[in-house]
Short mmCIF file of C-alpha atoms in Angstrom, two decimals:
data_model
loop_
_atom_site.label_atom_id
_atom_site.label_comp_id
_atom_site.label_asym_id
_atom_site.label_seq_id
_atom_site.Cartn_x
_atom_site.Cartn_y
_atom_site.Cartn_z
CA MET A 1 62.57 29.38 37.70
CA SER A 2 60.20 31.73 39.48
CA THR A 3 57.72 31.16 42.29
CA VAL A 4 55.24 30.24 39.57
CA GLU A 5 57.29 27.02 39.29
CA GLY A 6 57.81 27.60 35.56
CA ALA A 7 54.59 26.22 34.11
CA GLY A 8 52.35 26.84 37.06
CA GLN A 9 53.04 23.53 38.84
CA ARG A 10 51.76 24.77 42.17
CA ASP A 11 48.92 27.03 43.19
CA GLU A 12 50.53 28.86 46.08
CA GLY A 13 52.18 32.24 45.99
CA GLU A 14 51.74 35.49 44.18
CA TYR A 15 51.80 34.05 40.68
CA GLY A 16 49.67 31.05 41.57
CA ARG A 17 46.94 33.43 42.66
CA ALA A 18 47.51 35.53 39.56
CA ALA A 19 47.16 32.49 37.34
CA LYS A 20 43.79 31.71 38.91
CA ARG A 21 42.69 35.24 38.19
CA LEU A 22 43.39 34.62 34.54
CA LYS A 23 39.89 33.16 34.48
CA THR A 24 38.84 36.74 34.04
CA GLU A 25 39.46 35.92 30.37
CA GLU A 26 35.96 34.47 30.62
CA ARG A 27 34.60 37.94 31.05
CA GLU A 28 36.41 39.04 27.91
CA THR A 29 34.85 36.11 26.09
CA GLU A 30 31.44 37.18 27.32
CA ALA A 31 32.10 40.66 25.99
CA GLU A 32 33.07 39.19 22.63
CA GLU A 33 30.00 36.98 22.56
CA ARG A 34 27.79 39.97 23.17
CA GLU A 35 29.24 41.32 19.96
CA GLU A 36 28.54 38.14 17.96
CA GLY A 37 25.37 39.68 16.60
CA GLU A 38 27.59 42.26 14.92
CA GLU A 39 30.10 39.86 13.41
CA GLU A 40 30.01 38.62 9.86
CA LEU A 41 31.61 35.68 8.09
CA GLU A 42 35.32 36.18 7.51
CA GLU A 43 36.14 36.82 3.88
CA GLY A 44 36.78 33.58 2.04
CA GLU A 45 35.36 31.33 4.78
CA ASP A 46 32.34 29.20 4.04
CA SER A 47 30.35 27.63 6.84
CA ASP A 48 29.26 24.91 4.45
CA SER A 49 32.69 24.10 3.09
CA GLY A 50 33.12 21.05 5.27
CA SER A 51 36.33 22.28 6.91
CA LEU A 52 36.35 23.14 10.57
CA PRO A 53 37.25 26.80 11.13
CA GLY A 54 39.58 25.98 13.98
CA ASN A 55 38.07 27.16 17.21
CA GLY A 56 36.87 30.34 15.50
CA GLU A 57 33.21 30.58 16.39
CA SER A 58 33.29 33.95 14.62
CA ALA A 59 33.51 32.13 11.28
CA VAL A 60 29.80 31.43 11.55
CA ASP A 61 27.71 33.83 9.52
CA ASN A 62 25.70 35.68 12.13
CA ARG A 63 24.38 38.06 9.48
CA ALA A 64 25.56 41.23 11.13
CA ARG A 65 23.70 44.42 10.45
CA TRP A 66 26.19 47.28 10.17
CA SER A 67 24.67 50.70 9.90
CA ALA A 68 24.58 54.31 10.72
CA SER A 69 21.18 54.91 9.14
CA GLN A 70 20.66 58.03 11.16
CA TYR A 71 23.55 59.47 9.17
CA GLY A 72 22.11 58.59 5.82
CA VAL A 73 23.77 55.22 5.38
CA GLY A 74 21.26 52.41 5.59
CA ARG A 75 22.96 49.52 3.86
CA ARG A 76 25.88 47.19 4.51
CA ASP A 77 28.69 46.38 2.10
CA ASN A 78 26.65 43.52 0.70
CA GLY A 79 23.59 45.67 0.19
CA GLU A 80 21.45 44.20 2.97
CA ASP A 81 19.12 46.54 4.83
CA SER A 82 20.44 47.53 8.20
CA HIS A 83 18.86 48.34 11.52
CA ARG A 84 19.62 50.90 14.15
CA ILE A 85 21.63 50.17 17.29
CA SER A 86 21.26 52.57 20.20
CA PRO A 87 24.24 54.92 20.73
CA SER A 88 26.97 53.70 23.05
CA PRO A 89 30.39 55.02 24.04
CA VAL A 90 31.74 51.63 22.84
CA VAL A 91 32.32 51.29 19.10
CA HIS A 92 32.70 47.93 17.39
CA VAL A 93 35.32 48.10 14.63
CA ARG A 94 35.58 45.52 11.84
CA GLY A 95 37.49 45.14 8.59
CA LEU A 96 40.91 45.47 10.24
CA CYS A 97 44.00 44.11 8.52
CA GLU A 98 45.95 41.33 10.20
CA ALA A 99 48.83 43.57 11.31
CA VAL A 100 46.75 46.08 13.30
CA VAL A 101 47.70 46.68 16.92
CA GLU A 102 46.17 48.82 19.65
CA ALA A 103 48.42 51.78 18.82
CA ASP A 104 47.02 51.93 15.29
CA LEU A 105 43.44 52.19 16.56
CA ILE A 106 44.33 54.92 19.03
CA ASP A 107 46.33 56.80 16.41
CA ALA A 108 43.46 56.72 13.90
CA LEU A 109 40.48 57.26 16.22
CA GLU A 110 41.61 59.58 19.01
CA LYS A 111 40.77 62.52 16.73
CA PHE A 112 37.11 61.79 17.53
CA GLY A 113 37.69 62.09 21.28
CA PRO A 114 39.58 60.61 24.24
CA ILE A 115 39.77 56.78 24.27
CA CYS A 116 39.73 55.05 27.64
CA TYR A 117 39.99 51.37 26.65
CA VAL A 118 40.63 49.11 23.66
CA MET A 119 39.96 45.37 23.38
CA MET A 120 41.59 43.63 20.43
CA MET A 121 39.99 40.61 18.73
CA PRO A 122 42.87 39.87 16.36
CA PHE A 123 41.73 36.51 15.00
CA LYS A 124 38.41 38.09 14.03
CA ARG A 125 40.11 41.19 12.59
CA GLN A 126 37.89 43.27 14.87
CA ALA A 127 38.18 45.41 17.99
CA LEU A 128 36.11 47.24 20.58
CA VAL A 129 37.02 50.86 21.31
CA GLU A 130 35.55 52.61 24.33
CA PHE A 131 35.47 56.41 24.25
CA THR A 132 35.16 58.46 27.43
CA ALA A 133 32.01 60.10 26.07
CA VAL A 134 29.21 58.88 23.83
CA GLU A 135 29.58 62.05 21.76
CA SER A 136 33.02 60.88 20.66
CA ALA A 137 31.58 57.54 19.60
CA ASP A 138 28.87 59.45 17.69
CA ARG A 139 31.53 61.34 15.77
CA CYS A 140 33.39 58.12 14.98
CA VAL A 141 30.33 56.25 13.68
CA SER A 142 29.06 59.31 11.84
CA CYS A 143 32.37 59.97 10.10
CA GLY A 144 32.75 56.30 9.18
CA ALA A 145 29.31 56.35 7.58
CA LYS A 146 29.99 59.46 5.51
CA GLU A 147 33.55 58.88 4.35
CA PRO A 148 36.21 56.15 4.56
CA VAL A 149 38.22 55.95 7.77
CA TYR A 150 41.52 54.12 7.38
CA ILE A 151 43.31 52.19 10.09
CA ALA A 152 46.81 51.01 9.18
CA GLY A 153 46.11 51.83 5.56
CA GLN A 154 42.91 49.79 5.28
CA GLN A 155 39.33 51.04 5.43
CA ALA A 156 37.56 50.08 8.64
CA TYR A 157 33.83 49.93 9.42
CA PHE A 158 32.13 51.13 12.58
CA ASN A 159 28.94 50.62 14.51
CA TYR A 160 27.81 51.11 18.08
CA SER A 161 28.47 48.14 20.31
CA THR A 162 25.58 46.47 22.11
CA SER A 163 27.68 46.95 25.27
CA LYS A 164 27.83 50.27 27.08
CA ARG A 165 31.20 49.46 28.61
CA ILE A 166 33.98 46.99 27.78
CA THR A 167 34.41 44.44 30.53
CA ARG A 168 37.86 44.80 32.07
CA PRO A 169 39.66 41.60 33.05
CA THR A 170 40.77 42.90 36.46
CA ASN A 171 40.48 45.98 38.64
CA ALA A 172 44.20 46.44 38.14
CA ASP A 173 43.73 47.01 34.42
CA ASN A 174 44.03 50.74 34.69
CA PRO A 175 47.04 52.58 33.25
CA ASN A 176 46.63 55.20 35.97
CA SER A 177 47.07 52.60 38.72
CA GLY A 178 50.85 52.73 38.45
CA ASN A 179 51.25 49.12 37.32
CA LYS A 180 54.34 48.42 35.23
CA VAL A 181 53.69 44.66 34.85
CA LEU A 182 51.83 43.39 31.78
CA LEU A 183 50.06 40.06 31.38
CA LEU A 184 50.68 38.59 27.93
CA SER A 185 48.43 35.80 26.60
CA ILE A 186 49.90 34.12 23.53
CA GLN A 187 47.10 32.95 21.26
CA ASN A 188 47.64 30.26 18.62
CA PRO A 189 51.15 29.44 19.90
CA LEU A 190 52.40 27.35 16.98
CA TYR A 191 56.07 27.94 17.85
CA PRO A 192 58.10 28.01 21.07
CA ILE A 193 57.81 31.03 23.35
CA THR A 194 60.78 31.66 25.67
CA THR A 195 62.11 34.51 27.75
CA ASP A 196 64.59 35.28 24.96
CA VAL A 197 61.76 35.64 22.44
CA LEU A 198 59.65 37.89 24.69
CA TYR A 199 62.66 40.01 25.65
CA THR A 200 63.51 40.58 21.98
CA VAL A 201 59.89 41.57 21.33
CA CYS A 202 59.35 43.85 24.34
CA ASN A 203 62.71 45.44 25.23
CA PRO A 204 63.05 47.64 22.12
CA ILE A 205 59.86 49.42 23.21
CA GLY A 206 60.64 49.81 26.90
CA SER A 207 63.34 48.49 29.20
CA VAL A 208 62.36 45.02 30.53
CA LEU A 209 63.36 44.06 34.07
CA ARG A 210 61.86 40.60 34.54
CA ILE A 211 59.86 37.96 32.65
CA VAL A 212 57.95 34.94 33.93
CA ILE A 213 56.25 32.42 31.58
CA PHE A 214 53.61 29.99 32.82
CA LYS A 215 51.31 27.54 31.08
CA ARG A 216 48.19 27.20 33.19
CA ASN A 217 45.64 28.64 30.74
CA GLY A 218 47.52 28.15 27.52
CA ILE A 219 50.82 30.01 27.27
CA GLN A 220 50.94 33.26 29.23
CA ALA A 221 53.63 35.50 30.62
CA MET A 222 54.12 38.47 32.91
CA VAL A 223 56.60 41.12 31.82
CA GLU A 224 57.83 43.76 34.27
CA PHE A 225 59.03 47.00 32.70
CA GLU A 226 61.24 49.72 34.14
CA SER A 227 58.38 52.20 34.35
CA VAL A 228 54.63 52.55 33.95
CA GLN A 229 55.22 54.61 30.82
CA CYS A 230 57.21 51.76 29.24
CA ALA A 231 54.39 49.33 30.05
CA GLN A 232 51.79 51.66 28.54
CA LYS A 233 53.84 52.06 25.37
CA ALA A 234 54.43 48.30 25.07
CA LYS A 235 50.75 47.48 25.52
CA ALA A 236 49.74 49.90 22.79
CA ALA A 237 52.46 48.76 20.41
CA LEU A 238 52.09 45.00 20.84
CA ASN A 239 48.46 44.28 21.76
CA GLY A 240 47.15 42.34 18.76
CA ALA A 241 50.57 41.80 17.16
CA ASP A 242 51.95 38.48 15.88
CA ILE A 243 55.28 37.36 17.31
CA TYR A 244 55.70 35.00 14.35
CA ALA A 245 53.97 35.64 11.04
CA GLY A 246 50.36 34.50 11.26
CA CYS A 247 50.52 32.98 14.76
CA CYS A 248 51.62 33.50 18.38
CA THR A 249 49.34 36.55 18.63
CA LEU A 250 49.68 38.74 21.71
CA LYS A 251 46.69 39.74 23.82
CA ILE A 252 47.90 42.13 26.52
CA GLU A 253 46.39 43.46 29.75
CA TYR A 254 47.80 45.00 32.90
CA ALA A 255 48.68 42.31 35.44
CA ARG A 256 47.61 42.35 39.08
CA PRO A 257 51.09 41.88 40.63
CA THR A 258 53.19 45.04 40.61
CA ARG A 259 56.56 43.27 40.81
CA LEU A 260 57.90 39.87 39.72
CA ASN A 261 60.15 37.68 41.84
CA VAL A 262 62.51 35.52 39.77
CA ILE A 263 64.89 33.04 41.41
CA LYS A 264 66.66 31.66 38.35
CA ASN A 265 67.32 32.58 34.74
CA ASP A 266 66.20 30.09 32.10
CA ASN A 267 63.75 29.72 29.20
CA GLU A 268 60.73 30.34 31.44
CA SER A 269 61.90 33.05 33.85
CA TRP A 270 64.58 35.74 33.79
CA ASP A 271 65.65 38.65 35.93
CA TYR A 272 67.63 41.03 33.72
CA THR A 273 68.81 42.97 36.76
CA LYS A 274 70.55 39.82 38.10
CA PRO A 275 72.63 38.31 35.29
CA TYR A 276 74.46 36.08 37.80
CA LEU A 277 71.40 33.85 38.38
CA VAL A 278 72.13 30.34 37.14
CA ARG A 279 70.75 29.27 33.77
CA ARG A 280 69.55 25.68 33.75
CA GLY A 281 68.89 23.71 30.62
CA PRO A 282 69.92 24.43 27.04
CA PRO A 283 68.96 27.81 25.60
CA CYS A 284 66.35 27.97 22.87
CA PRO A 285 67.90 29.33 19.66
CA LEU A 286 66.33 32.68 18.88
CA LEU A 287 65.04 33.32 15.40
CA PRO A 288 66.46 36.44 13.70
CA LEU A 289 64.48 39.61 13.32
CA PRO A 290 63.08 40.01 9.80
CA GLY A 291 64.74 42.43 7.42
CA ASN A 292 61.38 43.91 6.42
CA SER A 293 58.33 43.84 8.66
CA ARG A 294 54.88 43.33 7.22
CA TYR A 295 53.65 46.71 8.37
CA LYS A 296 55.17 49.78 9.94
CA LEU A 297 53.19 51.40 12.73
CA THR A 298 52.11 54.96 12.27
CA SER A 299 53.26 56.01 15.73
CA VAL A 300 56.84 57.27 15.90
CA ASP A 301 57.14 55.97 19.47
CA VAL A 302 57.06 52.27 18.61
CA PRO A 303 59.26 50.08 16.40
CA ASP A 304 58.28 48.09 13.35
CA MET A 305 55.59 45.45 13.65
CA VAL A 306 57.09 42.39 15.33
CA SER A 307 56.82 39.45 12.96
CA TYR A 308 59.47 36.76 12.67
CA PRO A 309 60.00 34.36 9.77
CA LEU A 310 58.86 30.81 10.48
CA PRO A 311 61.63 28.52 11.72
CA GLN A 312 63.48 26.58 9.04
CA SER A 313 65.39 24.13 11.22
CA SER A 314 64.93 22.06 14.35
CA SER A 315 65.48 23.59 17.74
CA SER A 316 65.42 22.45 21.32
CA TYR A 317 62.67 23.63 23.63
CA SER A 318 61.91 23.20 27.31
CA GLY A 319 65.03 21.12 27.78
CA HIS A 320 63.89 18.33 25.44
CA ALA A 321 65.91 17.02 22.53
CA PRO A 322 63.94 17.85 19.38
CA SER A 323 61.73 15.02 18.17
CA SER A 324 58.46 14.76 16.27
CA VAL A 325 57.40 11.76 18.37
CA ALA A 326 55.49 12.10 21.65
CA MET A 327 55.27 9.33 24.23
CA VAL A 328 51.90 9.11 25.97
CA SER A 329 51.41 7.01 29.10
CA GLY A 330 48.51 6.59 31.50
CA LEU A 331 46.12 5.48 28.74
CA HIS A 332 43.00 3.57 29.77
CA PRO A 333 43.58 -0.04 28.61
CA SER A 334 40.08 -0.70 27.27
CA LYS A 335 38.83 2.78 26.32
CA MET A 336 41.80 4.23 24.44
CA ASN A 337 42.92 3.17 20.98
CA CYS A 338 44.83 4.67 18.05
CA THR A 339 41.80 6.48 16.61
CA ARG A 340 40.88 8.09 19.92
CA ILE A 341 44.44 9.27 20.46
CA PHE A 342 44.27 10.82 16.99
CA ASN A 343 40.96 12.54 17.82
CA LEU A 344 42.54 14.30 20.79
CA PHE A 345 46.08 15.01 19.59
CA CYS A 346 45.08 16.23 16.10
CA LEU A 347 43.99 19.55 17.67
CA TYR A 348 47.66 20.43 18.16
CA GLY A 349 49.27 19.24 14.94
CA ASN A 350 49.14 16.68 12.15
CA ILE A 351 49.30 13.03 13.21
CA GLU A 352 51.40 10.67 11.09
CA LYS A 353 51.30 7.40 13.06
CA VAL A 354 50.15 6.04 16.41
CA LYS A 355 51.52 2.86 17.97
CA PHE A 356 50.82 1.24 21.35
CA MET A 357 53.87 -0.31 23.02
CA LYS A 358 53.42 -3.99 23.82
CA SER A 359 56.22 -3.98 26.38
CA VAL A 360 54.75 -1.01 28.29
CA PRO A 361 50.95 -1.38 28.74
CA GLY A 362 48.95 1.85 28.61
CA THR A 363 51.68 3.64 26.66
CA ALA A 364 51.71 4.78 23.03
CA LEU A 365 54.01 6.62 20.65
CA VAL A 366 52.47 9.42 18.56
CA GLU A 367 54.42 10.62 15.54
CA MET A 368 53.40 14.18 14.70
CA GLY A 369 54.17 16.59 11.86
CA ASP A 370 57.11 18.28 13.60
CA GLU A 371 58.62 18.87 17.03
CA TYR A 372 56.56 22.05 17.50
CA ALA A 373 53.37 19.98 17.33
CA VAL A 374 54.82 17.74 20.05
CA ASP A 375 55.56 20.82 22.18
CA ARG A 376 51.98 22.01 21.77
CA ALA A 377 50.61 18.60 22.71
CA ILE A 378 52.79 18.51 25.83
CA THR A 379 51.76 22.05 26.81
CA HIS A 380 48.04 21.37 26.55
CA LEU A 381 47.55 17.63 27.17
CA ASN A 382 50.12 16.66 29.78
CA SER A 383 48.45 15.81 33.13
CA ILE A 384 44.85 15.99 31.85
CA LYS A 385 42.43 13.26 32.92
CA VAL A 386 40.87 10.93 30.33
CA PHE A 387 38.59 8.10 31.46
CA GLY A 388 39.75 8.44 35.05
CA LYS A 389 43.47 8.17 34.25
CA ARG A 390 45.93 11.05 34.10
CA LEU A 391 47.95 11.31 30.91
CA ASN A 392 51.68 11.84 30.91
CA VAL A 393 52.86 13.37 27.63
CA CYS A 394 56.56 13.88 26.94
CA VAL A 395 59.08 13.92 24.10
CA SER A 396 60.11 10.45 22.97
CA LYS A 397 63.70 9.43 22.33
CA GLN A 398 62.43 7.86 19.11
CA HIS A 399 62.46 10.02 16.00
CA ALA A 400 59.93 7.92 14.07
CA VAL A 401 57.27 5.31 14.78
CA ILE A 402 58.12 1.89 13.32
CA PRO A 403 55.16 -0.50 12.78
CA SER A 404 56.71 -3.47 14.57
CA GLN A 405 55.15 -5.87 17.09
CA VAL A 406 51.61 -5.06 16.03
CA PHE A 407 49.00 -6.67 18.27
CA GLU A 408 45.30 -6.43 19.12
CA LEU A 409 44.10 -3.99 21.77
CA GLU A 410 41.41 -4.86 24.31
CA ASP A 411 38.67 -3.33 22.14
CA GLY A 412 39.72 -5.48 19.18
CA SER A 413 41.40 -2.68 17.19
CA SER A 414 45.00 -2.69 15.97
CA SER A 415 47.80 -1.36 18.15
CA TYR A 416 49.21 0.54 15.14
CA LYS A 417 47.57 2.93 12.68
CA ASP A 418 48.90 5.22 9.95
CA PHE A 419 47.07 8.58 9.71
CA ALA A 420 49.36 10.27 7.19
CA MET A 421 46.76 10.31 4.41
CA THR A 422 43.63 11.05 6.45
CA ARG A 423 41.65 14.14 5.52
CA ASN A 424 40.96 14.78 9.20
CA ASN A 425 44.46 16.18 9.82
CA ARG A 426 43.92 19.91 10.34
CA PHE A 427 47.38 21.35 9.65
CA SER A 428 47.97 19.99 6.14
CA SER A 429 48.15 23.41 4.47
CA ALA A 430 49.04 26.92 5.57
CA GLY A 431 45.48 28.15 4.98
CA GLN A 432 44.01 25.27 6.92
CA ALA A 433 46.49 25.60 9.78
CA SER A 434 45.78 29.33 10.16
CA LYS A 435 42.18 28.54 11.13
CA ASN A 436 43.25 26.29 14.00
CA ILE A 437 43.33 28.45 17.09
CA ILE A 438 45.30 26.38 19.59
CA GLN A 439 43.24 26.07 22.76
CA PRO A 440 43.79 24.17 26.01
CA PRO A 441 41.08 21.68 27.00
CA SER A 442 37.94 23.37 28.29
CA ALA A 443 34.41 22.43 29.33
CA VAL A 444 32.99 23.92 26.11
CA LEU A 445 33.31 22.24 22.72
CA HIS A 446 32.82 23.85 19.32
CA TYR A 447 30.96 21.45 17.02
CA TYR A 448 30.58 21.43 13.24
CA ASN A 449 28.64 19.15 10.89
CA LEU A 450 26.11 18.08 13.50
CA LEU A 451 22.61 16.97 12.55
CA CYS A 452 20.76 17.38 15.88
CA VAL A 453 21.66 13.86 17.03
CA PHE A 454 24.45 14.64 19.48
CA TRP A 455 22.62 13.62 22.63
CA GLN A 456 21.76 10.29 21.04
CA LEU A 457 25.43 9.78 20.11
CA CYS A 458 26.51 10.47 23.70
CA THR A 459 24.08 7.84 24.98
CA GLU A 460 25.10 5.25 22.40
CA HIS A 461 28.82 5.68 23.13
CA ASP A 462 28.46 5.91 26.91
CA VAL A 463 29.94 9.40 27.28
CA PRO A 464 28.55 12.36 29.27
CA GLY A 465 25.84 14.52 27.71
CA PHE A 466 26.03 18.29 27.45
CA VAL A 467 24.29 20.58 29.94
CA LYS A 468 23.95 23.65 27.67
CA PHE A 469 24.18 24.30 23.98
CA LYS A 470 24.31 27.23 21.61
CA MET A 471 23.54 27.02 17.92
CA PHE A 472 25.00 29.47 15.45
CA ASP A 473 22.85 30.91 12.70
CA ALA A 474 23.31 28.99 9.46
CA LYS A 475 22.80 29.96 5.86
CA PRO A 476 19.43 28.93 4.41
CA SER A 477 21.19 26.51 2.07
CA SER A 478 23.23 24.90 4.85
CA LYS A 479 22.65 21.20 5.49
CA THR A 480 24.52 21.15 8.78
CA ILE A 481 24.71 23.26 11.91
CA SER A 482 27.50 24.41 14.18
CA GLY A 483 27.70 25.89 17.64
CA LEU A 484 28.87 25.28 21.20
CA LEU A 485 28.26 22.50 23.73
CA GLU A 486 28.95 22.99 27.44
CA PHE A 487 29.65 20.06 29.75
CA ASP A 488 29.76 19.80 33.52
CA SER A 489 33.55 19.69 33.53
CA LYS A 490 36.63 19.91 31.37
CA THR A 491 37.22 16.17 31.89
CA GLU A 492 33.79 15.32 30.46
CA ALA A 493 34.38 17.51 27.41
CA VAL A 494 37.78 15.85 26.82
CA GLU A 495 36.21 12.38 26.94
CA VAL A 496 33.41 13.34 24.55
CA LEU A 497 35.86 14.85 22.08
CA THR A 498 38.14 11.79 22.33
CA VAL A 499 35.28 9.42 21.49
CA LEU A 500 33.11 11.38 19.03
CA ASN A 501 35.50 13.65 17.13
CA HIS A 502 35.37 12.68 13.41
CA TYR A 503 32.39 10.38 13.97
CA GLN A 504 30.72 9.53 10.66
CA ILE A 505 27.05 10.53 10.63
CA ARG A 506 25.05 8.82 7.89
CA ILE A 507 21.67 10.09 6.78
CA PRO A 508 19.00 8.18 4.84
CA ASN A 509 19.41 8.46 1.05
CA GLY A 510 22.58 10.51 1.57
CA SER A 511 25.44 9.99 -0.84
CA ASN A 512 28.23 10.68 1.65
CA PRO A 513 28.32 10.66 5.45
CA TYR A 514 28.92 13.85 7.42
CA THR A 515 32.02 13.99 9.58
CA LEU A 516 31.34 15.47 13.01
CA LYS A 517 34.21 17.79 13.95
CA LEU A 518 34.90 18.93 17.49
CA CYS A 519 37.49 21.17 19.11
CA PHE A 520 37.92 23.07 22.36
CA SER A 521 36.20 26.44 22.31
CA THR A 522 37.64 29.82 23.19
CA SER A 523 34.54 30.26 25.40
CA SER A 524 34.84 28.97 28.96
CA HIS A 525 31.08 28.78 29.55
CA LEU A 526 27.77 29.56 27.87
#
């Protein structure tokens, strides 16, 4: 365990301060939101389909106008007329394939001029590339308008960004600063991330000295390399890459600390220069490297794309015996029931059954789709406050929920409910699960299928109202709207989601009700 206390259990010390600085992710989100006017609906996604696109606000059709009309190209792929965006040294790239990493962009675009910064947006299959001079960006956009430019074997599309400079997360994010420590944010962490996993991913690129994993803002890690050059190479090779196929995507920046201090070797911290440090807890079995990677990078300096096969058998994680049942205590006796537990926990995996324990008031068992869903629920929901009470979420010794000793809760509902057949489970298929970007609770909710009655719903159900909102552009034929709602605090957003997620909205003369769908947004504020 390091001075981070594993999962960020205390605020003091070098890593505690570093974890607080991770809020600079907000600035990245702002940079991405400034580009929303340039995004278009992901291929195959339909904002009117009735399925929630995870937390992916980019799935909303913002009707982007991609052009380089000054170069003779005045229409988008779909034939719509385009408009001119003023030249900028920052180029917005879209149409990237899923396997693209930072190194691919640099390899394909540095022929237009020196590149000083790249920001990957892997779930959107987009990126921002900042050239040192606007003339280089001119050449990139001009060439892309005249002839196809391929990145990792797939044609990409270019336009000037509305930003003149990409917002850097920290002042330390400068490869010339001599920093050999990288900050890794693992997005959509569907499977366990341990020091063994990160070492296997990073060490083939550059010698790794130390790793610390913490779970304050989702799952993040700091990796210290032997040299600045190793860190630079690793960032280029892995930024935007999937650790496991289709999930656990790496977003990498330079960290502020220049050295890590590890005091024990285990699943969450490791000093590879001190093999004698005691390992505590069972090791997490490491999945084998694939025989054939999905895509081989063009650079000769980096190995094959890191992408592991999905696990086929149970494994232990974080010292818990594997189980698909979570035990949740600290539940408000009159405000929590089976449905509300489902509304909150379904963001992290399918829910099979929920049962309140008669012998232990305020405690429930939640049977989920697999033990990885339980791990995700523990990572993101343990210790959060709901209705003034702090939840304790842990792995249960039970391996299934048995519907025995059913009784009536204080609100009159049943203490047991089976959710196996509900259509509101969001991980029922691979395609559906891929749209669920796993996010920790935040003060901003993404809503879908709302009919301009949200404030009224908040009043009727005695939950806090939002303080800001943002509505995404909808298709003319759309009957519903989607967007973002900001609340005064994370706790308020959690309570609103717990109560109103999957609320049935009926409209006069309507054949079927609309199901309001909520999830935590990738945005931290509006």
